[in-house]
Coordinates of C-alpha atoms in Angstrom, one line a residue:
M1 CA 81.9 108.5 96.5
A2 CA 85.0 110.5 97.3
V3 CA 87.9 110.7 94.9
F4 CA 91.4 111.2 96.3
A5 CA 93.4 113.8 94.3
H6 CA 97.1 114.2 94.3
R7 CA 99.3 116.5 92.3
T8 CA 103.0 115.9 91.2
T9 CA 105.5 117.6 89.1
V10 CA 107.5 115.6 86.6
M11 CA 111.1 116.0 87.7
F12 CA 114.4 115.3 86.0
Q13 CA 114.8 112.1 88.1
H14 CA 111.6 110.8 86.4
C15 CA 112.8 111.3 82.8
D16 CA 114.8 109.5 80.2
P17 CA 117.2 111.3 77.8
A18 CA 114.3 112.3 75.6
G19 CA 112.8 114.3 78.5
I20 CA 109.7 112.2 79.0
V21 CA 108.8 110.1 82.0
F22 CA 110.6 106.7 81.8
Y23 CA 107.8 104.2 82.3
P24 CA 109.2 102.5 85.5
R25 CA 109.1 105.9 87.2
Y26 CA 105.3 105.9 86.9
F27 CA 105.2 102.9 89.3
E28 CA 107.1 105.0 91.8
M29 CA 104.6 107.8 91.4
V30 CA 101.7 105.3 91.8
N31 CA 103.2 104.2 95.1
E32 CA 103.6 107.9 96.1
V33 CA 99.9 108.4 95.5
V34 CA 99.0 105.3 97.6
E35 CA 101.3 106.3 100.4
T36 CA 100.0 109.8 100.4
F37 CA 96.4 108.5 100.4
F38 CA 97.2 106.4 103.5
A39 CA 98.8 109.3 105.3
H40 CA 96.2 112.0 104.4
A41 CA 92.9 110.3 103.7
L42 CA 93.2 107.3 106.1
D43 CA 95.4 109.1 108.7
W44 CA 97.4 105.9 108.7
P45 CA 100.9 106.8 107.5
F46 CA 103.2 104.1 106.3
H47 CA 105.8 104.8 109.1
Q48 CA 103.0 103.9 111.6
L49 CA 101.5 101.0 109.6
H50 CA 104.7 99.4 108.7
G51 CA 106.5 100.2 112.0
P52 CA 104.8 99.9 115.3
E53 CA 101.6 98.3 114.0
G54 CA 103.6 95.5 112.2
L55 CA 101.4 95.6 109.1
A56 CA 102.1 96.1 105.4
V57 CA 100.1 96.7 102.2
P58 CA 102.0 95.0 99.4
T59 CA 100.7 95.3 95.9
G60 CA 99.3 92.0 94.7
R61 CA 98.6 93.1 91.2
I62 CA 99.2 96.2 89.0
A63 CA 98.4 97.0 85.4
V64 CA 98.9 100.2 83.4
D65 CA 97.7 101.5 80.1
F66 CA 99.8 104.3 78.8
H67 CA 97.9 106.9 76.8
A68 CA 100.3 109.8 76.2
P69 CA 103.8 110.9 77.4
S70 CA 104.5 113.3 80.2
R71 CA 107.4 115.7 80.0
L72 CA 109.9 117.3 82.3
G73 CA 108.3 120.1 84.3
E74 CA 104.7 119.2 83.6
V75 CA 102.3 119.1 86.5
L76 CA 100.2 115.9 86.8
D77 CA 96.9 115.4 88.5
W78 CA 96.3 112.0 89.9
S79 CA 92.9 110.6 90.9
L80 CA 92.5 107.5 93.1
V81 CA 89.3 105.5 93.7
F82 CA 88.7 102.0 95.0
V83 CA 86.6 99.7 92.8
R84 CA 86.3 96.8 95.3
L85 CA 86.9 96.4 99.0
G86 CA 87.4 92.9 100.3
G87 CA 88.1 91.6 103.7
A88 CA 91.9 92.1 103.5
S89 CA 92.3 93.5 99.9
A90 CA 91.3 96.5 98.0
D91 CA 91.2 97.0 94.2
W92 CA 92.0 100.6 93.1
R93 CA 92.0 102.6 89.9
M94 CA 94.1 105.7 89.2
Q95 CA 93.9 108.1 86.3
V96 CA 96.5 110.7 85.5
K97 CA 96.0 113.9 83.5
G98 CA 98.1 117.0 82.9
A99 CA 97.1 119.9 85.1
T100 CA 96.8 122.1 82.1
G101 CA 94.7 119.7 80.0
G102 CA 95.5 117.6 77.1
P103 CA 95.1 113.8 76.8
A104 CA 95.0 111.4 79.8
R105 CA 98.5 110.1 80.5
L106 CA 97.7 106.8 82.0
T107 CA 95.2 104.6 83.7
A108 CA 96.4 102.1 86.3
T109 CA 94.6 99.4 88.3
G110 CA 95.9 97.4 91.1
T111 CA 95.3 95.4 94.3
L112 CA 96.6 96.1 97.8
V113 CA 96.6 93.4 100.4
L114 CA 96.7 94.2 104.1
V115 CA 99.1 91.7 105.8
R116 CA 100.9 91.1 109.0
A117 CA 104.5 92.1 108.2
E118 CA 106.1 89.3 110.2
T119 CA 104.2 86.4 108.5
M120 CA 103.0 88.1 105.3
K121 CA 99.6 86.5 105.9
S122 CA 96.5 88.6 105.1
T123 CA 94.5 90.2 107.8
R124 CA 91.2 92.1 107.8
W125 CA 91.1 95.8 107.4
P126 CA 90.5 97.4 110.8
D127 CA 87.1 99.1 111.2
G128 CA 88.4 102.7 111.1
P129 CA 90.4 102.5 107.9
R130 CA 87.8 100.3 106.4
A131 CA 85.1 102.9 106.9
I132 CA 87.2 105.5 105.2
L133 CA 88.1 103.1 102.3
E134 CA 84.4 102.5 101.8
R135 CA 83.9 106.3 101.2
Y136 CA 86.4 106.1 98.4
T137 CA 84.9 103.0 96.9
E138 CA 82.7 103.3 93.7
D139 CA 80.1 100.9 95.1
A140 CA 79.5 103.3 98.0
A141 CA 78.0 105.9 95.6

């Protein structure tokens, strides 16, 4: 099983006045990891998927467990794996740690659903992206 890795730096825009990540900003970071995965691992960037192909991947579910705060200037290492791949959906899990060690920052789980953008009706993963998603799915190990 492959694990998708992504690194971000906590910026001022992510923080509250105490200098720690304001929790809603983590959801933006989660989306950044998903969007980067689609662009780099699937070679299916959102501007292509959501544009000419007329598809979308809305989040159907998301849950987060916060373990420790992240502070301005820290570098965070994100890992993404898929835990279930359905016909039109994919359940994922992300874990975040500080690049220099310390406690895990959060664990997030969620579901993406591939839909036709015009109708918002689910549609099956095309064979090419599906084959790549399978490589990042735990069951494939």
